[in-house]
XYZ file of C-alpha atoms in Angstrom:
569
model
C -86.521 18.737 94.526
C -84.960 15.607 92.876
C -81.499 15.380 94.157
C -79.036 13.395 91.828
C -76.590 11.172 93.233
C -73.408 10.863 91.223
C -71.358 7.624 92.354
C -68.277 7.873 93.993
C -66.767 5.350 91.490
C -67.546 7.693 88.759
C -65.845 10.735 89.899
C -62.839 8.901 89.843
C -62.150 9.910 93.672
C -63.177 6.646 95.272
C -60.039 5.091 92.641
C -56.686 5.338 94.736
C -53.682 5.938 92.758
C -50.679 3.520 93.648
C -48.012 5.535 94.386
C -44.398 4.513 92.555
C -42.221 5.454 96.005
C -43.350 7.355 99.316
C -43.312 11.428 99.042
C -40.190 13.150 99.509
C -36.178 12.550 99.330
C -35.745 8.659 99.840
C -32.769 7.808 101.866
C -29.773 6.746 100.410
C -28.190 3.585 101.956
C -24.855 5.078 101.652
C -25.592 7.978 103.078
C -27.147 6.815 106.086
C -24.283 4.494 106.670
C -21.960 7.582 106.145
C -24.080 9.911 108.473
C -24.266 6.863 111.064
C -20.143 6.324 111.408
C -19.870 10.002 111.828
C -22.109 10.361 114.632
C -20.659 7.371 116.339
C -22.115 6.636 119.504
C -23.145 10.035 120.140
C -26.839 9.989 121.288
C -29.318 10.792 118.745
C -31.642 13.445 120.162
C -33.621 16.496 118.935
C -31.757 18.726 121.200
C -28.242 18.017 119.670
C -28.978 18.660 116.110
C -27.018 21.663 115.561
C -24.308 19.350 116.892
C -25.041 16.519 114.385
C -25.034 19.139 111.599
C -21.392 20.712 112.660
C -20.244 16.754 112.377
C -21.311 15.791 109.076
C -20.681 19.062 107.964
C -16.995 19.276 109.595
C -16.768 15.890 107.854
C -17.086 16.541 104.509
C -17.022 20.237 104.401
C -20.386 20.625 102.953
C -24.135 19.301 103.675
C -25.381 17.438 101.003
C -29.100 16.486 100.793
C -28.408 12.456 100.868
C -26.793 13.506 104.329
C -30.079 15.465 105.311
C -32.212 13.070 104.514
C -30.203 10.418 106.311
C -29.399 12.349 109.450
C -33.800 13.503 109.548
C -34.140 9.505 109.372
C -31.313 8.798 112.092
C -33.357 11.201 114.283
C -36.744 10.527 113.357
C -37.352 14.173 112.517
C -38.918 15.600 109.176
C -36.576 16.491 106.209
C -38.210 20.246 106.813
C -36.866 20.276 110.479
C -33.481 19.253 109.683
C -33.636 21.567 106.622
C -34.699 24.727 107.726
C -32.150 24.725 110.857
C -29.037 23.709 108.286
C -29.777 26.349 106.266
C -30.336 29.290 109.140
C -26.568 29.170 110.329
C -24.043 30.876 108.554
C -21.325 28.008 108.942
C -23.369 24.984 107.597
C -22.927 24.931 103.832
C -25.998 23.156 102.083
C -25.990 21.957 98.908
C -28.422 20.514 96.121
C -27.730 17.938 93.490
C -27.795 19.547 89.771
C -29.878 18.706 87.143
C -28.108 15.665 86.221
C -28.360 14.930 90.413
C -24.494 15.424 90.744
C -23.134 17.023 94.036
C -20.269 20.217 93.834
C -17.671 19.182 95.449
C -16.575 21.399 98.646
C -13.905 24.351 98.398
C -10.666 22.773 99.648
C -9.979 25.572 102.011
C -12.516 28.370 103.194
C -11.120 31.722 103.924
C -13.341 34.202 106.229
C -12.035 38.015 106.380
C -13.878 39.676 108.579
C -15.594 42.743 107.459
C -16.977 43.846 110.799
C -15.993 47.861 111.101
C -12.969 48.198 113.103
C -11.167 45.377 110.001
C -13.006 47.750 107.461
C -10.755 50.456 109.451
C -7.738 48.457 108.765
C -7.981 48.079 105.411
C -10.602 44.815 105.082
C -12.000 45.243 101.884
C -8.635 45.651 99.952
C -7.684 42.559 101.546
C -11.158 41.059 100.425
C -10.910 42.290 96.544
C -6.911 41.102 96.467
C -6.963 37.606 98.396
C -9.041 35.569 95.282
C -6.312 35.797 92.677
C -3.600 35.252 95.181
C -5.021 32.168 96.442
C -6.515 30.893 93.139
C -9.715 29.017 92.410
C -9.675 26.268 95.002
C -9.833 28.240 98.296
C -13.502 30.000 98.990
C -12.676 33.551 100.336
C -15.945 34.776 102.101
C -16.550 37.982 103.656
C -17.816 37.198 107.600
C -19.045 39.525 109.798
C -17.055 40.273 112.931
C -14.981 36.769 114.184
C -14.251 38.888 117.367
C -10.428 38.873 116.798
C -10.859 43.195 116.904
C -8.362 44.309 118.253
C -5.415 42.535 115.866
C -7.453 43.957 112.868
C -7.367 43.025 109.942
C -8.318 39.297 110.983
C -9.070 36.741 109.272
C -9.979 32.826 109.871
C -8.254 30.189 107.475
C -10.765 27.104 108.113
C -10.631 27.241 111.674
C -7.298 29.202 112.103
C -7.260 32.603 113.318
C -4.796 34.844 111.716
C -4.236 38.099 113.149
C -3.059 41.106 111.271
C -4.127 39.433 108.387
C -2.057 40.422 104.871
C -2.528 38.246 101.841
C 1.120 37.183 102.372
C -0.017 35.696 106.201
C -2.857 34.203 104.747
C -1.514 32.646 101.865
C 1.148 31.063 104.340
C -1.671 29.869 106.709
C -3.461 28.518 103.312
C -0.456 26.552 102.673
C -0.021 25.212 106.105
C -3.718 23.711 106.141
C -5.251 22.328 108.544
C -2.726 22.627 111.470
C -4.265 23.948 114.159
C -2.295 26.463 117.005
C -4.553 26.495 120.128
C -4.309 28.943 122.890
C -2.767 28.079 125.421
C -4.608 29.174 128.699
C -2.643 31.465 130.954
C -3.668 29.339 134.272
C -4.554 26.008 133.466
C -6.266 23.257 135.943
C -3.377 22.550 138.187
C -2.097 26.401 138.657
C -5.259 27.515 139.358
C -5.911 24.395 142.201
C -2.952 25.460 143.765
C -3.621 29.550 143.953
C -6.755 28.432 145.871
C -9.341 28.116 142.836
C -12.161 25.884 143.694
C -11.497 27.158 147.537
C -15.088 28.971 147.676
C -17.261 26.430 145.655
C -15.597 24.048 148.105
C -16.416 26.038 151.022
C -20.145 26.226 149.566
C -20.277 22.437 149.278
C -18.831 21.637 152.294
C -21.379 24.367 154.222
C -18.622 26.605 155.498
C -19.762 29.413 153.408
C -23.835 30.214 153.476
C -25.258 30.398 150.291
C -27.478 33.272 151.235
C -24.924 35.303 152.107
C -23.193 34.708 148.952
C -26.494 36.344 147.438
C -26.982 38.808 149.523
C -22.751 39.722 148.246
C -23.580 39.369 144.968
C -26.767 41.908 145.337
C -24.577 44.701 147.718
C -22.017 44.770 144.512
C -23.826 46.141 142.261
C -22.783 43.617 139.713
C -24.871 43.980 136.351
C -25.123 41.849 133.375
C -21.876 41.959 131.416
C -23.455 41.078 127.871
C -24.784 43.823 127.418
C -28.629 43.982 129.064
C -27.234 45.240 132.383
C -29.881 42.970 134.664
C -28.478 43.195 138.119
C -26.774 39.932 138.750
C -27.817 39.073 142.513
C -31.409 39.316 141.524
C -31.202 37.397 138.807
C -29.705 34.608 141.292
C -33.007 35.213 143.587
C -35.628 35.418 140.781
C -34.655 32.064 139.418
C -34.049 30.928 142.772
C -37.529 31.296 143.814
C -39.174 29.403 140.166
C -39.928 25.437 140.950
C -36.818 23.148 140.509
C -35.638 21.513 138.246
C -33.642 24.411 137.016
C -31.201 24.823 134.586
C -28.618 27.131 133.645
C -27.413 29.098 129.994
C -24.197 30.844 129.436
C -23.567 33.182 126.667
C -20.243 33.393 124.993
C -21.896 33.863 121.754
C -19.990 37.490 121.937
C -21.118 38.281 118.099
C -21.330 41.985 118.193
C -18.835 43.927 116.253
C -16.292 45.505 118.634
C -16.636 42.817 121.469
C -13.735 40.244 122.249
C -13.578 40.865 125.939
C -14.751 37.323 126.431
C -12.407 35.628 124.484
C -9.657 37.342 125.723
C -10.330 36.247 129.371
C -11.348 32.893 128.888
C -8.137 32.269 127.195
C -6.394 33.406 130.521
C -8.191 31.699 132.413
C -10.664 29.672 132.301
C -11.378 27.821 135.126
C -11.868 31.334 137.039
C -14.862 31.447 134.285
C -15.739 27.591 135.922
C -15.878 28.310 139.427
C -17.958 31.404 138.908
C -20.472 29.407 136.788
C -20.301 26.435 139.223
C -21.411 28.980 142.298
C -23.942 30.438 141.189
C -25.423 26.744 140.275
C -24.225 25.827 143.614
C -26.257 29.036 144.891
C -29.290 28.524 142.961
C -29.291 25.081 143.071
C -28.958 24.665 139.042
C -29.118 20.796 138.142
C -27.741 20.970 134.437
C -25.671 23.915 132.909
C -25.392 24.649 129.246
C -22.485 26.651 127.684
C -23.209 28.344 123.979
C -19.859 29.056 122.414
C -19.895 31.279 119.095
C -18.359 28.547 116.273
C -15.257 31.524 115.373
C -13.413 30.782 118.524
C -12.419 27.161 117.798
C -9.241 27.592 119.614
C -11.474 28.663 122.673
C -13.636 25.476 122.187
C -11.009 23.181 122.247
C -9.175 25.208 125.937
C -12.865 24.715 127.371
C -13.060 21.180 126.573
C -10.107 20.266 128.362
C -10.990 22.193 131.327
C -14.465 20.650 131.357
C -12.365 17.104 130.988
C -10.332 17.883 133.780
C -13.273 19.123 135.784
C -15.562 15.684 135.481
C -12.231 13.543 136.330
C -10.853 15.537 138.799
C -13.813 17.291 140.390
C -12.896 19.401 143.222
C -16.111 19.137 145.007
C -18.367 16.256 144.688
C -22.076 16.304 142.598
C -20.800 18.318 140.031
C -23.584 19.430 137.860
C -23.982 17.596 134.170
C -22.233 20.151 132.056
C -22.910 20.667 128.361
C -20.676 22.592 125.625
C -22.897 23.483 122.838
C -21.219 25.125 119.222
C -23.011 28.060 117.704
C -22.977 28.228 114.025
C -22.284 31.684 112.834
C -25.371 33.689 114.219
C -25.128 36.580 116.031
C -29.184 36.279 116.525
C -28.355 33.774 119.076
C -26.604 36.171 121.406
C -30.142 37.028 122.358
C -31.145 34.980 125.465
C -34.005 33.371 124.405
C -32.888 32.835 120.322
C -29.434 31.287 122.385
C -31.800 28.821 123.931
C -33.760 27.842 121.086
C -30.226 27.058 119.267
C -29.367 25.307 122.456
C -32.571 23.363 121.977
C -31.678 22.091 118.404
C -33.686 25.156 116.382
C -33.497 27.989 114.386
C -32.260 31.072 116.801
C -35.214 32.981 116.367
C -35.944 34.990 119.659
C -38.850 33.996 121.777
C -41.732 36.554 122.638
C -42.328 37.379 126.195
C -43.645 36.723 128.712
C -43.111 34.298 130.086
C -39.272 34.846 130.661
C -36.616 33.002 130.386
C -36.052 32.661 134.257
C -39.663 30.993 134.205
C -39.829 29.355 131.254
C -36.281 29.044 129.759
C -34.194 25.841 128.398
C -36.292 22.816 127.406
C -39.319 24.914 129.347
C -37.507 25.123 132.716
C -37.016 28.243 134.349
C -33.402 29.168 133.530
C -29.975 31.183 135.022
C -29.103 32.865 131.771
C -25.818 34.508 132.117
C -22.576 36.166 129.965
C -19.298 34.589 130.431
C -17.840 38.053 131.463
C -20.360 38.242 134.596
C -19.427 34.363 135.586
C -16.052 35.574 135.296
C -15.750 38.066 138.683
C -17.978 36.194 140.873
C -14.544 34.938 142.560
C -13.045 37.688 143.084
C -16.558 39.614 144.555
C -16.878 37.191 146.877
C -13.583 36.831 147.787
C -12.895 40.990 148.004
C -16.038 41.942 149.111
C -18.739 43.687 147.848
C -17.653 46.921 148.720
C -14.627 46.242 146.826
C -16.197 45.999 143.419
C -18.873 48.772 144.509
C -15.943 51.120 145.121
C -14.756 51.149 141.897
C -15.696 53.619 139.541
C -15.643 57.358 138.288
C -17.888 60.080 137.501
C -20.541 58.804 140.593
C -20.683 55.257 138.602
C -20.108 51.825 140.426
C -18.149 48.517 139.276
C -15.141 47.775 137.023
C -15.591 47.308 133.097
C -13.593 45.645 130.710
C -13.999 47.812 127.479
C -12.742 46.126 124.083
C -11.423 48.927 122.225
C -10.358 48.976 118.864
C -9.405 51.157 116.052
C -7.388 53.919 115.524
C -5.869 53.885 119.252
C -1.792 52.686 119.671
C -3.113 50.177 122.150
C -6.020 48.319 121.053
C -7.034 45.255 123.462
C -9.551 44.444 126.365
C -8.674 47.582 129.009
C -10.396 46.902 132.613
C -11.351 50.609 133.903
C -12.923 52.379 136.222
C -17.210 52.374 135.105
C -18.147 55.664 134.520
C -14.766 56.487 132.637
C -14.762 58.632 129.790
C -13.607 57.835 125.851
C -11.286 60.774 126.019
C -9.819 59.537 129.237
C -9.925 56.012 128.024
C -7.938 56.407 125.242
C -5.699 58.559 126.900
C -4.741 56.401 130.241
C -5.544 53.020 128.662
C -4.804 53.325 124.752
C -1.714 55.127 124.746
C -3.537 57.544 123.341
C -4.421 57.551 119.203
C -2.323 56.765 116.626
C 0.169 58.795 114.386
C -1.604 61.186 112.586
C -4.883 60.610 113.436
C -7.073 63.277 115.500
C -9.943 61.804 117.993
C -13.257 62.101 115.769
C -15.871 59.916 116.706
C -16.627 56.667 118.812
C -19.008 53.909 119.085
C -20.138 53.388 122.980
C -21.018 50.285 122.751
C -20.710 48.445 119.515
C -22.771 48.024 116.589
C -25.923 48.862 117.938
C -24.613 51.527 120.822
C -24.703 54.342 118.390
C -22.203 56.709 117.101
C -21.104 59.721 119.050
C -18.416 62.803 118.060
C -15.455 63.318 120.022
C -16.644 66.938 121.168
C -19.397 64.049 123.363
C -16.271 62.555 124.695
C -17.066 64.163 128.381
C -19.839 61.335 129.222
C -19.280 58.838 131.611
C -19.156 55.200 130.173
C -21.730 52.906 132.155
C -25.354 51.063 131.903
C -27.981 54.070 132.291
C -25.513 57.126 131.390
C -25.920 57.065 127.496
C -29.438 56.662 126.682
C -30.143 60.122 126.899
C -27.710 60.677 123.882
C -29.748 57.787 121.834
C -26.954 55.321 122.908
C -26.435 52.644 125.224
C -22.444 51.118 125.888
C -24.262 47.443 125.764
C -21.057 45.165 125.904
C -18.839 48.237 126.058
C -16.626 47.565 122.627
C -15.480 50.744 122.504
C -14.865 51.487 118.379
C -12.191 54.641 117.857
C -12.729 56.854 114.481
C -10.751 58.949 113.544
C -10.068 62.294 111.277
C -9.784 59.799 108.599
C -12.966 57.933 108.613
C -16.705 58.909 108.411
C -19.366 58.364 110.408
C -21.483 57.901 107.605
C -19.510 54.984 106.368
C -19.593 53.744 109.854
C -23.015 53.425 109.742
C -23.443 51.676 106.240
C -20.958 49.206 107.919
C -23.429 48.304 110.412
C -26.229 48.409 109.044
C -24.994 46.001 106.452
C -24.173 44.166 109.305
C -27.918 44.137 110.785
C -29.445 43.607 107.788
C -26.820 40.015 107.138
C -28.119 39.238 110.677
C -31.297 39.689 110.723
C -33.424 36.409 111.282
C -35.875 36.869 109.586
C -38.583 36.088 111.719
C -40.248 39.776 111.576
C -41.013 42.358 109.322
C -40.033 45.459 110.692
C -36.566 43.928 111.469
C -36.302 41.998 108.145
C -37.428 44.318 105.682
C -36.446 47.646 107.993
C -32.847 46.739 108.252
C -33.113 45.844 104.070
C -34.584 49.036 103.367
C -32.567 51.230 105.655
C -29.233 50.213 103.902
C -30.575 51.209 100.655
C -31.770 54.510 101.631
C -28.306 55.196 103.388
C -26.194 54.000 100.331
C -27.698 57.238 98.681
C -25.853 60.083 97.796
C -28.204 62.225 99.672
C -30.049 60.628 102.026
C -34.207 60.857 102.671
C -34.329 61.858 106.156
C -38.423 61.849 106.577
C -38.305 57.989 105.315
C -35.353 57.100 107.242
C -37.414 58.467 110.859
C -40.789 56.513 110.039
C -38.435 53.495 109.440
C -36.697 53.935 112.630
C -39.837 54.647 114.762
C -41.421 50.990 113.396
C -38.239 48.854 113.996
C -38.074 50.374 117.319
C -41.672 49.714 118.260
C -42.322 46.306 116.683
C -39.269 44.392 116.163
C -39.523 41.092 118.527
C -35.769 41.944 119.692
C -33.118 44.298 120.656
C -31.593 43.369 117.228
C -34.470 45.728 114.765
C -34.840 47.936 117.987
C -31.213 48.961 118.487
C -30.206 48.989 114.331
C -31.542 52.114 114.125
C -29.222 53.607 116.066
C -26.288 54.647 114.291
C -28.193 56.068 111.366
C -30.113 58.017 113.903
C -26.531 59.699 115.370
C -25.281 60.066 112.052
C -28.265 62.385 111.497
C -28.430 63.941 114.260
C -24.856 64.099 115.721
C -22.614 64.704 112.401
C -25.020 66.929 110.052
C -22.274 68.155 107.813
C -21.454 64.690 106.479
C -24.992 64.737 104.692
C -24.831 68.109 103.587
């Protein structure tokens, strides 16, 4: 068979066409030069890209694309890199030329009111509808999920500024004052703390008066579990990642995005440096060589207290060979409360969670095996070593171990952070610790343990509040933020909250969890809701989602239907 042989020349493929400029956004001189004396000499690594990001965009209160480009070229990343991590996080504000390649300029102010459900409670949305015409056209008003400010409800954050109890009155004053800042104070700073004996034990550690084994084997006799929420038994924790090769590193959550929760906050404006020297002995006990702290981007005032302790710390270090210490921002994710989506936002990435195995105490931060811990558990390593295991072990009701510090909010007369007995019940909580519930409102229902605990009536009030004691009831009290409803409020609205919630959250990254949480909200904004659809959805997100995010969302839809049948009648 003759074979014909067409030349190359003549299919016009061997021709190469001269490009007029390289593919892709060129960058912009100007830009670069602008990027460039905002970073200032900070290093220019993968890993601190978020960081970069919060710069430019704290800068000039928007990303434009010039300044994408620019900063991808400063780091010698792709534009897609840079792109698709600016535009995961809530608090980074992107923004494309028009047709005529102008750039909008930024809102002067941006005003977050928090929508999470105990502000909803407290009268959140009327705020929402009313604050626009009161502030006029140049201040953004945006509603945010929860900002963890719960418990002074309705909150709201004027750029950076809390502001508690939030009216359009208080927020129109904090609109006018701008950008002055009011920063917690903490209630023990560096010097007090020194001289009440803090530092002592890490001291005693260093200096080998105290055995390191023993303050493991303490940790392990207290029962101490993982305050965040996942309940992992602290001690062995310490020994798992104990026993992976070194280097090892170390992650602390204070992330604290799910609605109800502000227990962390609350303590680490106290005191922080009891936080520290927790941290610092368990790197001390585990030998940790570099220790990364993820704080959630709402608590600004918070970043700015642990920035001066950490200062104080690295030039007046009360034990020698500190470990390198790293403050990382988040970005408006809850996501990244996850452990492993924490550490690939730690890393410079989208907060998608990882799948596993291998876990994060093998393979963790920048593939090192990895201490991953919540502020809140950090927090009583002191005092259990100092009191004894037996002390914390001792606490408790109900047959339950350990102390908790539930954040409860809504319709109680004392809403804050209450440290109880574990194994308490709501009724008793509320009754001992909340001063009871306010004026004309009768108990109803409560959320165990925030957003994704599930919703319970108050005739369920009888159970003991702890890791373990829930789950048979299709709840869990995770973080234990303790939510209070009321005669006044339904369940079923308390569940559209959330799941609106879940579904803004979601990351994205699968399908059960991304289109689940999408199509559960629609089915429970009905009028009458489709029950058989509703329990296929929930059995997929349960048993595919990647993370505890499309596993647990199904849970307050799942009470409302089972626990508070009239609502749906």
């Amino acid at each position: 068979m003759n074979q014909v042989v067409i030349p190359l020349e003549a299919t016009g493929l061997g021709r190469q066409r001269k490009r007029r400029q390289p593919k892709g956004r060129q960058v912009d001189a100007a830009a670069l030069a602008e990027v460039r004396a905002v970073l200032g000499d900070m290093p220019r690594r993968r890993d601190l890209l978020i960081e970069h990001l919060h710069c430019i965009n704290d800068r000039y209160g928007q990303l434009a694309m010039p300044h994408l480009v620019a900063l991808a070229s400063e780091l010698r990343l792709s534009m897609t890199e840079v792109y698709e991590v600016a535009t995961f996080y809530h608090h980074f504000d992107v923004v494309r030329e028009d047709a005529d390649g102008n750039i909008a300029a930024p809102p002067a102010l941006t005003v977050r009111v928090c929508e999470g459900i105990a502000c909803e409670l407290a009268g959140a949305k009327a705020l929402i509808d009313k604050l626009p015409a009161v502030l006029g056209t140049d201040v953004r008003v945006v509603a945010a999920p929860c900002i963890g400010r719960c418990e002074k409800a309705p909150a709201a954050l004027v750029g950076q500024n809390p502001v508690d109890c939030a009216s359009t009155s208080a927020i129109a004053s904090a609109v006018q004052a701008g950008a002055v800042r009011h920063e917690p104070e903490p209630f023990i700073d560096y010097d007090a703390y020194r001289a009440n004996g803090g530092y002592g034990l890490l001291k005693s550690l260093t200096d080998g008066s105290l055995d390191p084994a023993a303050v493991l084997c303490t940790m392990e006799d207290s029962g101490l579990r993982g305050l965040g929420g996942a309940g992992f038994p602290t001690g062995r924790k310490w020994r798992i990642v104990q026993n992976e090769p070194a280097p090892r590193l170390m992650a602390v959550n204070i992330d604290e995005g799910e609605p109800g929760t502000f227990k962390d906050r609350v303590y680490l404006e106290r005191d922080p440096h009891r936080f520290l020297e927790g941290m610092l002995i368990a790197a001390s006990v585990v030998n940790v060589s570099a220790i990364y702290i993820y704080l959630r981007d709402e608590y600004a005032g918070c970043r700015a207290l642990l920035t001066e302790a950490l200062r104080r710390l690295r030039e007046d270090p009360p034990v020698p060979g500190l470990p390198a210490i790293e403050l990382r921002r988040g970005a408006g994710a809850y996501i990244c409360g996850e452990e492993s989506a924490m550490i690939e936002s730690i890393e410079g990435k989208r907060g998608m969670p990882r799948l596993r195995p291998p876990y994060v105490a093998q393979v963790g931060l920048f593939g090192r095996p990895t201490l991953e811990h919540n502020f809140e558990t950090l927090y009583w390593v002191r005092d259990i070593i100092e009191k004894g295991a037996e002390w914390f072990a001792s606490q408790g009701r109900n047959g339950r171990k350990g102390l908790r510090s539930f954040s409860v909010s809504g319709r109680v007369k004392r809403p804050g952070v209450h440290l109880a007995p574990a194994g308490i019940t709501v009724q008793a909580l509320i009754d001992e610790y909340c001063g009871g519930m306010l004026d004309g409102h009768a108990f109803y229902a409560y959320l165990p343990g925030g957003a994704s605990g599930g919703i319970l009536p108050a005739s369920m009030g009888s159970i003991p509040l702890d890791f373990d004691t829930l789950q048979p009831y299709g709840c869990f009290i995770g973080s234990a933020a303790v939510v209070i409803l009321s005669d006044q409020d339904s369940a079923t609205q308390a569940a559209r909250n959330l799941m609106h919630f879940f579904k803004h959250e979601s990351c994205g990254q699968c399908t059960p969890c991304r289109s689940g949480t999408a199509k559960a909200l629609d089915l429970i904004r009905q009028p009458k809701w489709d029950l058989g659809a509703l329990e296929d959805l929930s059995a997929v997100m349960r048993d595919a989602s990647i993370c505890g995010l499309g596993q647990a969302a199904p849970n307050p839809v799942d009470c409302v239907i089972k626990y508070f049948p009239h609502e749906l009648a």
